[in-house]
Amino acid sequence: MLKQEIIENMKEIVENCMGEETAACVATCPMHTNVKEYVRLIREGKGEEAIKVIREKLFLPGTLGRICAHPCEKQCKWNEGKSPMAIASLKRYAADNFDRVEDWDLNTKENNGKKVAVIGGGPSGLQAALDLRKEGCDVTVFEKLPVRGGMLRVGVPAYRLPRAVLEHEISYLDRLGVHFELNCEIGKDKAFRDIVREFDSVVVAVGKHQGRVDRSLQNHDAKGIFSAAGFLKEAAMTEQVKEAGKVVLVVGGGDVAMDCARTALRVPGVEKVYSICLEDSFNSMASSDHEIKGSIAEGIKFNHAQAIKNIHVDENGRVSGVTLKKCLSMFDAQGRFAPSFDDEDTKELEVDTIVFAIGQGVEGGFAADVLTQRPNSTFNCDKQTLQSADNEKVFLAGDASGESVIAIQAIATGRRAAQSVIRFLNGESLTEGRELKDTWTYETKLQMPTDWSTITGQREDMAERDPAERIKSFEEVALGYTAEEAQREADRCRQCECKLCMKECIMLNDYTECPKTLFREYLEKGVDAMDHMIAYSCNECSQCTLKCPKGFDLKSNFTAMKEAYAQENEGMVPLEILKDSDAAQEKECGDEFCTRLDASAAPAEEEKKQKTKYVFVPGCTVSAYSPEGVENVVKHLKDSLGQENVGALLQCCGKVTRFIGENQKFEERNKKAIDILDDMGAEVIITVCPSCYKVFKETAKNQRVISYWDLMHDLIGIPAASKGIGQGSDVVFNIHDSCVTRDVTSHHESVRWVLDQLGYKWEEIERNGKNTRCCGVGGMVCTSNPELYERVYTRRANDFNQDNIVTYCGSCRGTMQAAGKDAVHMLDLIFGKTYTKDQAQTRGYKSEEEMWEKRLETKERLDNLRK
């Protein structure tokens, strides 16, 4: 039974772990296109696979690659580095070079006998039609215009979106079997009420084709005055505007205004184009930077902080000029749009054409007897389901719903509306199991702290046709990426995700996608229902916590699970393979292999015994590795601290028992050691084993614990005979710091000081000190999961750039030697001969039997030190 605090820790991880959080680009895209994946594939030269990933969400990749307002780029991590990824351009690259009709997915479900009408052939209507057809519906799209694409076709200039690209991608719907009725105006050619009656459901997806002009101005209806919608539509359909003159003034500071201005330059007969807007600078304009730059390059004359005061007309009723007035501010003190002007600060412009790009509306008269329009011209509908507030059979999408502003948002509402229609037709709940964020932008919880001072790279701009030449026609301006340019841009992608723990921990990758996924499963299924080996495969090295931006403690969960498993098994580890470890601990704590060395008397002479101030505890591994080293440490301590003050205790601290979850046994075995230390009158415990240091730090209440390394550094120095012994050695050591004491920086410093005192050369490695990696023994994974153990120690061995390793943990030494490194313990260097490369790897024990023999030898050496 897990403690409540562990349950709460798991819940905290499930709630806040960022392992499943999406990158900002994916979360921001209303269609949640897998940007990371397709950019990665482009980077790897897998364009065919990249376009497949894009088409999983988008049927207009080439179109959106050209005209999407790409909100994803505005949230790109690279914005912190002042150079966001060119996501849309990479999408276009994949579409232009790798999209093949023969690869298009034309599968649809079996016809369900339902008929659905879609009114409007723009992006939202097309997406709704596609999704409904895929679900087996018989779909008919009614379009007022003689062409398909809605505002993509008549609102976006051809120099940005070639008509052939758009029509080619819309042909996907033809291949799926969607019906189109063009030149069909609902309300005129067909009654909307009849459509609602004849079809099982209707999606209204009409766009904002109703343009606006400033009717507060006198002469607003003069010849030569256009709304943006009307101006762009005529230019799109005919590549000219019959009533346009020679000098055009475009009013507005958004992307539509830039489209109008740049289109005007291409209209036959136009010689000059002016732009005015209320904003006081290019930086404050609503338009995209690339549109502004394109307009400037093509020669548009900008006038900031200006508005029309008067429109002048000639004797024929045509615009002849305007008087402009200075805009002082756009918003009032409450932040509401309320521009103020200086009517005395004016200037004159001679123009014969004015295009107002100041907003557009939905023309909804066709549905006036069925649907209700809001004051902003959109139709009343539910935000989440897009079901009409007036008729349950009708659903809204795109501009008509009021839930979209840009093309990708419109497409997402088309999908949302289609999903609602299918539920409606099937008699299902329109809301159950759905979230608005499924088809809308949401804010990811993903946090990726980044040091941009170490990262270089700039956005790969797309080549364009020469401005002087391109304004002569409606040919496409942007030329697209070459393979090399796309590669360079894709290479910059940060591939944002957390999973830093997963990148570090080999074990976690064997069992889960991320901690959130794993611990959610534990909470849902229960600890007992999960594979017990998961807990027993944790090295307890805490690297997961170190890497986690939120510092989540995973180790404690696995430790608690092992304790729970043992508790349910009468205090014994239930894993058969670990029972030998328990038996070994029993021997390491037994009288046969343990002894104590009091300062001045044998334990039998209790009446003569005095307190032993300093007690050296060598631990189990070192005593089974170097009996001579243990004896030499005691002699060094006696020489430095006084013969009458120093003793030793060969007794297990119980760490392995704790590792395998036998908590009650650990307390018993550890208490045995603590009781002896108390009986010896110990004031200071001296360790060479990192595990012993940590265990006694926690459990010894009457003693101070210090490592031999710190004691030498701070007080007694190294043995005099060892001073400079390593000078002249041809070995350069790497140091391996134990993960058990990664937080004890004094150990790291002292060990390096000792090496310097010895005269040995050493080099630091990256994964060390506070960031050191486990050798593989931690958590007794060496026994419970040998295959994982080998992978862990192999990786650790590869962290080193030298063949010779020095460590101050007995277990780490043995593991590094098993990994193929020439590994020595610090005691070998302090008390051995000058170490050179030609010394064979003969240290340590070769069998379990030899290990116990060496342990007995250590006991004998300590016993022989008694006076």
PDB file of N, CA and C in Angstrom, residues 224-262:
ATOM      1  N   GLY A 224     -14.932  55.828 -58.828  1.00  0.00           N
ATOM      2  CA  GLY A 224     -13.530  55.570 -58.480  1.00  0.00           C
ATOM      3  C   GLY A 224     -13.332  55.112 -57.049  1.00  0.00           C
ATOM      4  N   ILE A 225     -14.435  54.940 -56.313  1.00  0.00           N
ATOM      5  CA  ILE A 225     -14.335  54.465 -54.927  1.00  0.00           C
ATOM      6  C   ILE A 225     -14.748  52.988 -54.865  1.00  0.00           C
ATOM      7  N   PHE A 226     -13.921  52.166 -54.194  1.00  0.00           N
ATOM      8  CA  PHE A 226     -14.143  50.721 -54.115  1.00  0.00           C
ATOM      9  C   PHE A 226     -14.007  50.234 -52.671  1.00  0.00           C
ATOM     10  N   SER A 227     -14.701  49.164 -52.399  1.00  0.00           N
ATOM     11  CA  SER A 227     -14.388  48.398 -51.188  1.00  0.00           C
ATOM     12  C   SER A 227     -13.267  47.440 -51.556  1.00  0.00           C
ATOM     13  N   ALA A 228     -12.535  46.977 -50.563  1.00  0.00           N
ATOM     14  CA  ALA A 228     -11.456  46.027 -50.827  1.00  0.00           C
ATOM     15  C   ALA A 228     -11.988  44.762 -51.473  1.00  0.00           C
ATOM     16  N   ALA A 229     -13.115  44.257 -50.956  1.00  0.00           N
ATOM     17  CA  ALA A 229     -13.669  43.011 -51.488  1.00  0.00           C
ATOM     18  C   ALA A 229     -14.012  43.146 -52.965  1.00  0.00           C
ATOM     19  N   GLY A 230     -14.656  44.256 -53.323  1.00  0.00           N
ATOM     20  CA  GLY A 230     -15.030  44.451 -54.724  1.00  0.00           C
ATOM     21  C   GLY A 230     -13.828  44.631 -55.613  1.00  0.00           C
ATOM     22  N   PHE A 231     -12.862  45.409 -55.157  1.00  0.00           N
ATOM     23  CA  PHE A 231     -11.656  45.681 -55.934  1.00  0.00           C
ATOM     24  C   PHE A 231     -10.855  44.400 -56.187  1.00  0.00           C
ATOM     25  N   LEU A 232     -10.615  43.629 -55.120  1.00  0.00           N
ATOM     26  CA  LEU A 232      -9.837  42.402 -55.251  1.00  0.00           C
ATOM     27  C   LEU A 232     -10.566  41.348 -56.073  1.00  0.00           C
ATOM     28  N   LYS A 233     -11.882  41.283 -55.932  1.00  0.00           N
ATOM     29  CA  LYS A 233     -12.650  40.299 -56.683  1.00  0.00           C
ATOM     30  C   LYS A 233     -12.560  40.559 -58.177  1.00  0.00           C
ATOM     31  N   GLU A 234     -12.754  41.807 -58.574  1.00  0.00           N
ATOM     32  CA  GLU A 234     -12.685  42.111 -60.004  1.00  0.00           C
ATOM     33  C   GLU A 234     -11.291  41.845 -60.549  1.00  0.00           C
ATOM     34  N   ALA A 235     -10.275  42.236 -59.804  1.00  0.00           N
ATOM     35  CA  ALA A 235      -8.910  41.993 -60.260  1.00  0.00           C
ATOM     36  C   ALA A 235      -8.625  40.491 -60.356  1.00  0.00           C
ATOM     37  N   ALA A 236      -9.158  39.721 -59.400  1.00  0.00           N
ATOM     38  CA  ALA A 236      -8.929  38.285 -59.388  1.00  0.00           C
ATOM     39  C   ALA A 236      -9.606  37.596 -60.573  1.00  0.00           C
ATOM     40  N   MET A 237     -10.771  38.071 -60.928  1.00  0.00           N
ATOM     41  CA  MET A 237     -11.538  37.427 -61.997  1.00  0.00           C
ATOM     42  C   MET A 237     -11.062  37.849 -63.389  1.00  0.00           C
ATOM     43  N   THR A 238     -10.569  39.096 -63.506  1.00  0.00           N
ATOM     44  CA  THR A 238     -10.269  39.634 -64.847  1.00  0.00           C
ATOM     45  C   THR A 238      -8.854  40.163 -65.014  1.00  0.00           C
ATOM     46  N   GLU A 239      -8.103  40.242 -63.938  1.00  0.00           N
ATOM     47  CA  GLU A 239      -6.761  40.844 -63.918  1.00  0.00           C
ATOM     48  C   GLU A 239      -6.786  42.309 -64.343  1.00  0.00           C
ATOM     49  N   GLN A 240      -7.927  42.944 -64.135  1.00  0.00           N
ATOM     50  CA  GLN A 240      -8.042  44.388 -64.329  1.00  0.00           C
ATOM     51  C   GLN A 240      -9.220  44.899 -63.507  1.00  0.00           C
ATOM     52  N   VAL A 241      -9.283  46.238 -63.369  1.00  0.00           N
ATOM     53  CA  VAL A 241     -10.411  46.871 -62.704  1.00  0.00           C
ATOM     54  C   VAL A 241     -10.825  48.029 -63.595  1.00  0.00           C
ATOM     55  N   LYS A 242     -11.952  47.882 -64.260  1.00  0.00           N
ATOM     56  CA  LYS A 242     -12.326  48.820 -65.317  1.00  0.00           C
ATOM     57  C   LYS A 242     -12.418  50.264 -64.852  1.00  0.00           C
ATOM     58  N   GLU A 243     -12.948  50.474 -63.664  1.00  0.00           N
ATOM     59  CA  GLU A 243     -13.172  51.853 -63.206  1.00  0.00           C
ATOM     60  C   GLU A 243     -11.979  52.439 -62.454  1.00  0.00           C
ATOM     61  N   ALA A 244     -10.878  51.694 -62.404  1.00  0.00           N
ATOM     62  CA  ALA A 244      -9.702  52.220 -61.732  1.00  0.00           C
ATOM     63  C   ALA A 244      -9.043  53.301 -62.581  1.00  0.00           C
ATOM     64  N   GLY A 245      -8.446  54.281 -61.906  1.00  0.00           N
ATOM     65  CA  GLY A 245      -7.764  55.347 -62.626  1.00  0.00           C
ATOM     66  C   GLY A 245      -6.268  55.142 -62.644  1.00  0.00           C
ATOM     67  N   LYS A 246      -5.507  56.257 -62.565  1.00  0.00           N
ATOM     68  CA  LYS A 246      -4.053  56.199 -62.635  1.00  0.00           C
ATOM     69  C   LYS A 246      -3.380  56.262 -61.265  1.00  0.00           C
ATOM     70  N   VAL A 247      -4.014  56.961 -60.315  1.00  0.00           N
ATOM     71  CA  VAL A 247      -3.409  57.130 -58.991  1.00  0.00           C
ATOM     72  C   VAL A 247      -4.381  56.598 -57.943  1.00  0.00           C
ATOM     73  N   VAL A 248      -3.944  55.570 -57.223  1.00  0.00           N
ATOM     74  CA  VAL A 248      -4.817  54.866 -56.293  1.00  0.00           C
ATOM     75  C   VAL A 248      -4.396  55.145 -54.849  1.00  0.00           C
ATOM     76  N   LEU A 249      -5.377  55.399 -54.008  1.00  0.00           N
ATOM     77  CA  LEU A 249      -5.160  55.534 -52.568  1.00  0.00           C
ATOM     78  C   LEU A 249      -5.829  54.351 -51.874  1.00  0.00           C
ATOM     79  N   VAL A 250      -5.051  53.592 -51.088  1.00  0.00           N
ATOM     80  CA  VAL A 250      -5.598  52.463 -50.318  1.00  0.00           C
ATOM     81  C   VAL A 250      -5.659  52.878 -48.856  1.00  0.00           C
ATOM     82  N   VAL A 251      -6.822  52.697 -48.244  1.00  0.00           N
ATOM     83  CA  VAL A 251      -7.041  53.095 -46.860  1.00  0.00           C
ATOM     84  C   VAL A 251      -7.065  51.845 -45.979  1.00  0.00           C
ATOM     85  N   GLY A 252      -6.140  51.761 -45.016  1.00  0.00           N
ATOM     86  CA  GLY A 252      -6.097  50.621 -44.104  1.00  0.00           C
ATOM     87  C   GLY A 252      -4.674  50.161 -43.868  1.00  0.00           C
ATOM     88  N   GLY A 253      -4.458  49.498 -42.736  1.00  0.00           N
ATOM     89  CA  GLY A 253      -3.109  49.070 -42.374  1.00  0.00           C
ATOM     90  C   GLY A 253      -2.940  47.581 -42.186  1.00  0.00           C
ATOM     91  N   GLY A 254      -3.918  46.779 -42.656  1.00  0.00           N
ATOM     92  CA  GLY A 254      -3.820  45.332 -42.494  1.00  0.00           C
ATOM     93  C   GLY A 254      -3.348  44.633 -43.753  1.00  0.00           C
ATOM     94  N   ASP A 255      -3.355  43.297 -43.717  1.00  0.00           N
ATOM     95  CA  ASP A 255      -2.900  42.521 -44.870  1.00  0.00           C
ATOM     96  C   ASP A 255      -3.780  42.725 -46.092  1.00  0.00           C
ATOM     97  N   VAL A 256      -5.087  42.893 -45.870  1.00  0.00           N
ATOM     98  CA  VAL A 256      -5.985  43.127 -47.010  1.00  0.00           C
ATOM     99  C   VAL A 256      -5.624  44.439 -47.699  1.00  0.00           C
ATOM    100  N   ALA A 257      -5.282  45.442 -46.916  1.00  0.00           N
ATOM    101  CA  ALA A 257      -4.872  46.723 -47.493  1.00  0.00           C
ATOM    102  C   ALA A 257      -3.612  46.552 -48.336  1.00  0.00           C
ATOM    103  N   MET A 258      -2.673  45.750 -47.831  1.00  0.00           N
ATOM    104  CA  MET A 258      -1.450  45.504 -48.612  1.00  0.00           C
ATOM    105  C   MET A 258      -1.768  44.742 -49.887  1.00  0.00           C
ATOM    106  N   ASP A 259      -2.704  43.786 -49.806  1.00  0.00           N
ATOM    107  CA  ASP A 259      -3.126  43.074 -51.017  1.00  0.00           C
ATOM    108  C   ASP A 259      -3.713  44.055 -52.042  1.00  0.00           C
ATOM    109  N   CYS A 260      -4.525  44.982 -51.554  1.00  0.00           N
ATOM    110  CA  CYS A 260      -5.147  45.957 -52.458  1.00  0.00           C
ATOM    111  C   CYS A 260      -4.101  46.858 -53.104  1.00  0.00           C
ATOM    112  N   ALA A 261      -3.156  47.320 -52.286  1.00  0.00           N
ATOM    113  CA  ALA A 261      -2.130  48.226 -52.798  1.00  0.00           C
ATOM    114  C   ALA A 261      -1.253  47.540 -53.837  1.00  0.00           C
ATOM    115  N   ARG A 262      -0.825  46.328 -53.539  1.00  0.00           N
ATOM    116  CA  ARG A 262       0.064  45.614 -54.460  1.00  0.00           C
ATOM    117  C   ARG A 262      -0.691  45.150 -55.704  1.00  0.00           C
TER     118      ARG A 262
END
